[in-house]
GROMACS .gro file of C-alpha atoms in nm:
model
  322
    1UNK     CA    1   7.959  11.897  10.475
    2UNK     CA    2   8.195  11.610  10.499
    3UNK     CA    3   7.986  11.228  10.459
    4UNK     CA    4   8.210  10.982  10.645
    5UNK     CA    5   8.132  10.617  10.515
    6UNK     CA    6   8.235  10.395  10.801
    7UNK     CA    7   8.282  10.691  11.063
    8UNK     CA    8   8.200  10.465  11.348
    9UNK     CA    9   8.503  10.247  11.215
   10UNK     CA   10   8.812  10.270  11.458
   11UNK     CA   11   9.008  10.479  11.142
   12UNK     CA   12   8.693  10.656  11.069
   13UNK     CA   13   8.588  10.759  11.383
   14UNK     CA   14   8.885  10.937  11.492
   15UNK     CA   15   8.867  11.115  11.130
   16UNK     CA   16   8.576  11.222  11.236
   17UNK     CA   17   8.690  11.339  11.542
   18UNK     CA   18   8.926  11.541  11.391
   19UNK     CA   19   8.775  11.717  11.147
   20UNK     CA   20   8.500  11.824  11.365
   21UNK     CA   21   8.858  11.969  11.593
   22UNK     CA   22   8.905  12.165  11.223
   23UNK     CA   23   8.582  12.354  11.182
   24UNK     CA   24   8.438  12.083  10.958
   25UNK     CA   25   8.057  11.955  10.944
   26UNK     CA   26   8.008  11.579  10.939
   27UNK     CA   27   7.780  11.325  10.875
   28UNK     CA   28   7.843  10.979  10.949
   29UNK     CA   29   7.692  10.658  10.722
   30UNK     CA   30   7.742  10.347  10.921
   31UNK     CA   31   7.570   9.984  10.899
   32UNK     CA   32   7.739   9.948  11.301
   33UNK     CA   33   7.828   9.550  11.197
   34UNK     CA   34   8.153   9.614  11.292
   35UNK     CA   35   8.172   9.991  11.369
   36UNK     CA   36   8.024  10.166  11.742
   37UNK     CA   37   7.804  10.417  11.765
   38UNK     CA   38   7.926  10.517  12.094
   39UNK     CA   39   8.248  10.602  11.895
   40UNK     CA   40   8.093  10.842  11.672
   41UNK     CA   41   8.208  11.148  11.858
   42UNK     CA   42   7.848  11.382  11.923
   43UNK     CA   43   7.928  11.678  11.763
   44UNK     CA   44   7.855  11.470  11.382
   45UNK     CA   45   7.538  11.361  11.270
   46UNK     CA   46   7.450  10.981  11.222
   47UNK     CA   47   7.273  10.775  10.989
   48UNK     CA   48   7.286  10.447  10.998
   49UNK     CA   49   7.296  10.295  10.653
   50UNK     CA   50   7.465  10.080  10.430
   51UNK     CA   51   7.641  10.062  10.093
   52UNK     CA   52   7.456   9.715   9.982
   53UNK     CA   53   7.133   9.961  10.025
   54UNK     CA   54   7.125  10.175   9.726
   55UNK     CA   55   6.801  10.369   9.888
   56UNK     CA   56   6.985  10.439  10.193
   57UNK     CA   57   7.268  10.606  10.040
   58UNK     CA   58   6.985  10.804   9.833
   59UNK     CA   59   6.809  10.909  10.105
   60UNK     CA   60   7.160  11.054  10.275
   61UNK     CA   61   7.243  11.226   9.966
   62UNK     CA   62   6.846  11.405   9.944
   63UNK     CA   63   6.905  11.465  10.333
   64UNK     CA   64   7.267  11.654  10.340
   65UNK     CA   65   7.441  11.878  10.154
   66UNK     CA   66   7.754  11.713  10.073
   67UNK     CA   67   8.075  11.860   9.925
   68UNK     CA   68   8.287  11.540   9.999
   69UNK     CA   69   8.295  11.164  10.070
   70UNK     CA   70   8.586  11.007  10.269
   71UNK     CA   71   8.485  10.629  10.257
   72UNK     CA   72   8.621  10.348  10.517
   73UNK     CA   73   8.309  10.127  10.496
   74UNK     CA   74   8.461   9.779  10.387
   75UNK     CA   75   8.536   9.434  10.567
   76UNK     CA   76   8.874   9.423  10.662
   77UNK     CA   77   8.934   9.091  10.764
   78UNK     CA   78   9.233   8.903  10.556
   79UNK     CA   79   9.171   8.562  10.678
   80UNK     CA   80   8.780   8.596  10.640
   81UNK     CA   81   8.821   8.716  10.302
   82UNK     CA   82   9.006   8.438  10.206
   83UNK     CA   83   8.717   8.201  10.340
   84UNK     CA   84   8.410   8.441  10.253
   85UNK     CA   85   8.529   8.658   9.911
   86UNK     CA   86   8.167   8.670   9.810
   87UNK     CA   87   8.135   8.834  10.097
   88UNK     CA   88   8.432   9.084  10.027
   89UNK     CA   89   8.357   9.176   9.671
   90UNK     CA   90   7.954   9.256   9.749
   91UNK     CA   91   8.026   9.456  10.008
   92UNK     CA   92   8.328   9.642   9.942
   93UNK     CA   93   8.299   9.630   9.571
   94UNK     CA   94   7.970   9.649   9.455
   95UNK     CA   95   7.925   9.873   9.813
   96UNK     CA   96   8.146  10.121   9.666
   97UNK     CA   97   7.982  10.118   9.301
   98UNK     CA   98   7.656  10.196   9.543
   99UNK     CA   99   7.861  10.457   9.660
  100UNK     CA  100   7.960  10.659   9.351
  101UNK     CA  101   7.628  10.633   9.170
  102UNK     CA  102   7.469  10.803   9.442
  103UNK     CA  103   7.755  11.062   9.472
  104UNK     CA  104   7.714  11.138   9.052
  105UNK     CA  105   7.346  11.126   9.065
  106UNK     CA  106   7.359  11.400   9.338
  107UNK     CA  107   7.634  11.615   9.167
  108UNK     CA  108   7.943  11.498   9.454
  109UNK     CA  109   8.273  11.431   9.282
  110UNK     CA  110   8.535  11.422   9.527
  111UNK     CA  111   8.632  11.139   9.733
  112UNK     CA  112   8.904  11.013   9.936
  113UNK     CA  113   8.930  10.628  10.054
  114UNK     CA  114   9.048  10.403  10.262
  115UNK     CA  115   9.311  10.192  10.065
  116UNK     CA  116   9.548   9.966  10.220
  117UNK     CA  117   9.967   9.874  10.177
  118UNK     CA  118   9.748   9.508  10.112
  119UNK     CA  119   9.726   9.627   9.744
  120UNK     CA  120  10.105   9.533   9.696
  121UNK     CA  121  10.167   9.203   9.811
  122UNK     CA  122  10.456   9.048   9.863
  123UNK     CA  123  10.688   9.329   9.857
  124UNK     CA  124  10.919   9.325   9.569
  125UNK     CA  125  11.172   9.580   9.777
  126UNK     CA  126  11.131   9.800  10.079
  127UNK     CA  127  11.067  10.086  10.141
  128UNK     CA  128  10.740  10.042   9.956
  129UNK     CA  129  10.672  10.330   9.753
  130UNK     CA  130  10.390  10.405   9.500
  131UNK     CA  131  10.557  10.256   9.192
  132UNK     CA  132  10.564   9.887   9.380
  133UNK     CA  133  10.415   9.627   9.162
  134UNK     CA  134  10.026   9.581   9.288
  135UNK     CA  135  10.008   9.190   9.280
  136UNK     CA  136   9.809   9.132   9.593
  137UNK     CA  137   9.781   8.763   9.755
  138UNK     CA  138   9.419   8.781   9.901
  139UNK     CA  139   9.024   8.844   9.814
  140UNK     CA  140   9.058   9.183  10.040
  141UNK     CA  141   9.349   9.335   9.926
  142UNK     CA  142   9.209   9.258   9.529
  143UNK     CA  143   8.885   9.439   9.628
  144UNK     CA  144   9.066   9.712   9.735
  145UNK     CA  145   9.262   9.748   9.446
  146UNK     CA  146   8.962   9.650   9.184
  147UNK     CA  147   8.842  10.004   9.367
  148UNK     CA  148   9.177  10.235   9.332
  149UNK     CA  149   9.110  10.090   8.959
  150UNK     CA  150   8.738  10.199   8.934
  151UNK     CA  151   8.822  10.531   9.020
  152UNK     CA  152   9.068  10.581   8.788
  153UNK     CA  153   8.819  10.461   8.509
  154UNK     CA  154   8.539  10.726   8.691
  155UNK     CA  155   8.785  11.014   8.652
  156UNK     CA  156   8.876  10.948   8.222
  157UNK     CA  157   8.424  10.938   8.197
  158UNK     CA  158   8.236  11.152   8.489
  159UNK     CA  159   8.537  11.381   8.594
  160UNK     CA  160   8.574  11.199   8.980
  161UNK     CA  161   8.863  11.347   9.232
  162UNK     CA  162   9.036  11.091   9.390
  163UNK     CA  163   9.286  11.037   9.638
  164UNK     CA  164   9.322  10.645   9.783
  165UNK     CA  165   9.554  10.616  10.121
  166UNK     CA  166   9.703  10.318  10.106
  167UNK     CA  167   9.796  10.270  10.457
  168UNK     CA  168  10.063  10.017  10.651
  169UNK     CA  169   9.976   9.951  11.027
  170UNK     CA  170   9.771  10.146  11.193
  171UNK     CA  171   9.819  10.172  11.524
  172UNK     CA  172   9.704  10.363  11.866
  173UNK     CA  173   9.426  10.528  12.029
  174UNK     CA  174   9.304  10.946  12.009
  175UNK     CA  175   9.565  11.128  12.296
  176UNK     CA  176   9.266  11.202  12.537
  177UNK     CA  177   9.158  10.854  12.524
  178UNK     CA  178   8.827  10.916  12.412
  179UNK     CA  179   8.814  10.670  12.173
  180UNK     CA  180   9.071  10.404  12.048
  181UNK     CA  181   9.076  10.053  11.925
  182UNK     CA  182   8.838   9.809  11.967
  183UNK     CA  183   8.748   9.498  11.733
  184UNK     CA  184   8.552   9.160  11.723
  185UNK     CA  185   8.709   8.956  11.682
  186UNK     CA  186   9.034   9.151  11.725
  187UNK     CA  187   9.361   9.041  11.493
  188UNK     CA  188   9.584   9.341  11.527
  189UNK     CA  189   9.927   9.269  11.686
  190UNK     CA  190   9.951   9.562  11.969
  191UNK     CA  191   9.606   9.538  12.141
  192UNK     CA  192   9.684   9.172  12.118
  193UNK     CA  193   9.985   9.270  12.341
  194UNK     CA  194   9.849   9.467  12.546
  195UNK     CA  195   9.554   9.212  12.614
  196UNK     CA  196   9.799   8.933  12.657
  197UNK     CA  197   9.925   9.173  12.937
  198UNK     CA  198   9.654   9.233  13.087
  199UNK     CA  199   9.573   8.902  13.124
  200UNK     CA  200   9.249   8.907  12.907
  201UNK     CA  201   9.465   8.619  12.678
  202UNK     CA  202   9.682   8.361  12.780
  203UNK     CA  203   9.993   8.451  12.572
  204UNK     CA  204  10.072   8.648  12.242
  205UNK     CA  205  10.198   8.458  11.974
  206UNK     CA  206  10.487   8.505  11.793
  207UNK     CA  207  10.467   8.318  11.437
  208UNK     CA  208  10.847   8.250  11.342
  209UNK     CA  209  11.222   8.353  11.433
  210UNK     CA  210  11.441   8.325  11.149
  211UNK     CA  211  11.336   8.581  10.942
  212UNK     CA  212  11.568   8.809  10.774
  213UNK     CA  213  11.567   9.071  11.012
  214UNK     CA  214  11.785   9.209  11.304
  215UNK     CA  215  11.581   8.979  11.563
  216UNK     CA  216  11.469   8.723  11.303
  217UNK     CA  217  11.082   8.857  11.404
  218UNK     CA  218  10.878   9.017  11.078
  219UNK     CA  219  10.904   9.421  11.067
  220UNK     CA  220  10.609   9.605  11.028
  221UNK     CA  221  10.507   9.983  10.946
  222UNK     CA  222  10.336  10.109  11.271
  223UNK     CA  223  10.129  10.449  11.179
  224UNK     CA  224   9.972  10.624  11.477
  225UNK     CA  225   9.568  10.635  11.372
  226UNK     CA  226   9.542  11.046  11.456
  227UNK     CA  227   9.831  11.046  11.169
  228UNK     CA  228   9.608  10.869  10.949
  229UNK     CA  229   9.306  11.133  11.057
  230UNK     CA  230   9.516  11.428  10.953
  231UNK     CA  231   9.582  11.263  10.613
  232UNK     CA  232   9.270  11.218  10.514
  233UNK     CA  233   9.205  11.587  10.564
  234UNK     CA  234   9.488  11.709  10.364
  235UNK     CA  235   9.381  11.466  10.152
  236UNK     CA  236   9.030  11.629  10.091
  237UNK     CA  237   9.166  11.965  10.112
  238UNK     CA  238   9.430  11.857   9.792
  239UNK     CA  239   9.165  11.724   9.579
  240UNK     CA  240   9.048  11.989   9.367
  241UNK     CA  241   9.454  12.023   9.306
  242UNK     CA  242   9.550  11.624   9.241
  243UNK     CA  243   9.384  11.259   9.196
  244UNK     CA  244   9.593  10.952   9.255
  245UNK     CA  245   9.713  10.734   9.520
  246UNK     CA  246   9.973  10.801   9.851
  247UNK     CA  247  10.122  10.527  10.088
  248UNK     CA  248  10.079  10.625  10.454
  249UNK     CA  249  10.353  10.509  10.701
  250UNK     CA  250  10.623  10.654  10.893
  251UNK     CA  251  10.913  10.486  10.733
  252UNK     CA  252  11.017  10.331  11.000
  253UNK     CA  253  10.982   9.903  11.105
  254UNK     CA  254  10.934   9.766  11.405
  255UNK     CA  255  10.956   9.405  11.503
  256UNK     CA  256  10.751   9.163  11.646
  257UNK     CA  257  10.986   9.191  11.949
  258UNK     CA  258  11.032   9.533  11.977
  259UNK     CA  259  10.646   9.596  11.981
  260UNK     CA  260  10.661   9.342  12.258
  261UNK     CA  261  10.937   9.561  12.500
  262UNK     CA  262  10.768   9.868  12.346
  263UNK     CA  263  10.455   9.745  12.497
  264UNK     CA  264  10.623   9.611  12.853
  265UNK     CA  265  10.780   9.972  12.951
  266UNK     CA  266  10.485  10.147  12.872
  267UNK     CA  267  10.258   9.886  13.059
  268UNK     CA  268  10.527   9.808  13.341
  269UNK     CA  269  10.423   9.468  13.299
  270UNK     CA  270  10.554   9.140  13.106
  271UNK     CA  271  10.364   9.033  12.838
  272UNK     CA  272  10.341   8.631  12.824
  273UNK     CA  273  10.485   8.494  12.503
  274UNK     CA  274  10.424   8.165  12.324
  275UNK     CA  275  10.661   8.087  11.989
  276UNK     CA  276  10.541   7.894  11.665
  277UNK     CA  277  10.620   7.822  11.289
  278UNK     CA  278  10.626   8.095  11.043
  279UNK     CA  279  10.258   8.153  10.866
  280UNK     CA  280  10.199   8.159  10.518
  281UNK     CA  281  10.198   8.500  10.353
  282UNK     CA  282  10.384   8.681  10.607
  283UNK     CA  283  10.654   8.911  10.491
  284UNK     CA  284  10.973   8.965  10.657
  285UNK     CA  285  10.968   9.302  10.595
  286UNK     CA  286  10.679   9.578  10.515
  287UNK     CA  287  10.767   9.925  10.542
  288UNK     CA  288  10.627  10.216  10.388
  289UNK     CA  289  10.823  10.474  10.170
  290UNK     CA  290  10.615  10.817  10.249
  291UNK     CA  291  10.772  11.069  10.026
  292UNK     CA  292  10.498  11.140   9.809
  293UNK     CA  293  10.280  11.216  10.141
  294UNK     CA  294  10.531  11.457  10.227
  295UNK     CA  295  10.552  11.628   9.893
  296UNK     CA  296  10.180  11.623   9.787
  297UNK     CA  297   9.969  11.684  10.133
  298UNK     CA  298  10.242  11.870  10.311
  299UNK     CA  299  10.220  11.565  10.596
  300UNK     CA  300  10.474  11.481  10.789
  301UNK     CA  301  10.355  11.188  11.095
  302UNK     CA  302  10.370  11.318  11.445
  303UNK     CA  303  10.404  11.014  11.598
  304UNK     CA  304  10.752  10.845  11.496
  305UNK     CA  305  10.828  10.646  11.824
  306UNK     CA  306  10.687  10.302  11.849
  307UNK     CA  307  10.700  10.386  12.221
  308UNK     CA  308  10.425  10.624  12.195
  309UNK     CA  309  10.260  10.482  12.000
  310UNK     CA  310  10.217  10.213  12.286
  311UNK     CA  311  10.158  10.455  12.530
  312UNK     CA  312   9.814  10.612  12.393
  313UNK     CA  313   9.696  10.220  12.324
  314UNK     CA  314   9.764  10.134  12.648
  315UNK     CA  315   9.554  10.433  12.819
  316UNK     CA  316   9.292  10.342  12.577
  317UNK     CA  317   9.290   9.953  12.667
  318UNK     CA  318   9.354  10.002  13.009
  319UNK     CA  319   9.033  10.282  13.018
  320UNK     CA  320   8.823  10.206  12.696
  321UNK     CA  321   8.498  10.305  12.685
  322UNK     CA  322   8.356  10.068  12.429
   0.00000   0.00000   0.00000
């Protein structure tokens, strides 16, 4: 049985989803402060717990039988963890040290988490690959990279199997539209479009021009979230064979502006733009180089069109059931 930290997460639950499609048994852990339980598809189990609550996690462990731990149970807020990094480093730190005691006191070894392109910073040279200098520029994406670190240190004394994803944009919603995005407060550029569309937000704002780019709009590495599911099963299915970490991306950038059109064909509808200066921290450029995916999982992304990508977030926003 599969333990899914986070499974009522928007990454987590359609992880879930899938490997339940695969013939796998699940349980899900989930605190529900940011995930929903009506996400958590029925087929799993559900506990609600939390990584801050060492008897929790013992408790799960005495319950289940677990072979594996895929873990997506952190705050993922940049801005807030910039504000609140106490906040950040309990929870998705010492959460994760929680984590791992309870998986070696109970005899589980294998893990695969929830990493993040964040880990890099400001990127050096694109396509990002694996050998990018990690130098990252806020309290999350240090946490996140304190925990790649931890693992490595858990593998040289107790023997752990490891495999971080360190993912670039995830984007879209499961093709039957049973479950999709949905934050609070939500900070992702596409359902931000497609709200702004719908009329649920005045505008969508575009945060500087004159970036080096082909439409002077920053280029990001849009990855379609049922991509991301299937990589985290290869992922535990590769780790009695390899421990490390793999980017997860498609390769290819898209613009600010181009999610924007992307977004108004698939809709049908214009999406009301407002312009301003260039934040701080904001790349021109983040795109993913996904080789060692390839070459080590045997993945390959199905989704490689921005388009539809758009298209399975729109059916999701314009239907959502949560």
């Amino acid at each position: 049985m599969i333990l899914v930290m986070g499974g009522a997460g928007y990454i987590g639950s359609h992880t879930v989803k899938h490997l339940l499609d695969n013939g796998y048994q699940v349980v899900v852990a989930d605190n529900l402060i940011y995930g929903h339980r009506a996400a958590v598809d029925a087929r799993a189990a559900f506990i609600h717990a939390d990584l801050l609550d060492p008897y929790s996690l013992d408790q799960l462990f005495n319950k289940f039988e677990i072979s594996a731990v895929i873990h997506f149970a952190a705050f993922a807020y940049v801005g807030e963890s910039v504000q609140e990094p106490q906040k950040y480093y309990f929870n998705n730190v010492q959460g994760t040290l929680n984590l791992l005691r309870a998986m070696l006191s109970h005899g589980v070894k294998d893990i695969v988490f929830s990493s993040t392109c964040a880990t890099y910073g400001e990127p050096v040279y694109t396509p990002i690959d694996e050998k990018h200098p990690q130098n990252p520029i806020n309290p999350y994406g240090r946490t996140k990279l304190m925990i790649e670190q931890i693992f490595a240190d858990y593998e040289r004394a107790y023997g752990l199997r490891h495999i971080s994803l360190r993912y670039f944009n995830a984007a879209g919603a499961s093709a039957d539209g049973s479950i999709g995005e949905s934050h609070n407060p939500e900070t992702h550029l596409i359902p931000l479009v497609l709200k702004a569309i719908k009329g649920e937000c005045k505008a969508i704002s575009i945060f500087g021009t004159d970036y080096d780019t082909p439409d002077g709009t920053c280029v990001r590495d849009y990855i379609h979230v049922e991509d991301l599911a299937l990589a985290h099963r290869l992922a535990v299915e590769k780790l009695k064979d390899y421990s490390g970490c793999i980017n997860l991306g498609t390769g290819i950038g898209s613009s600010v502006k181009e999610i924007i059109v992307a977004a108004e064909q698939v809709s049908g509808k214009k999406c009301p733009v407002e312009y301003g200066p260039r934040r701080a921290g904001d790349p021109a450029k983040l795109f993913a180089d996904n080789q060692k995916a390839k070459t080590i999982l045997g993945w390959n992304p199905q989704y490689t069109h921005i388009q539809d990508i758009l298209r399975t977030a729109w059916n999701w926003e314009v239907n959502k059931r949560y």
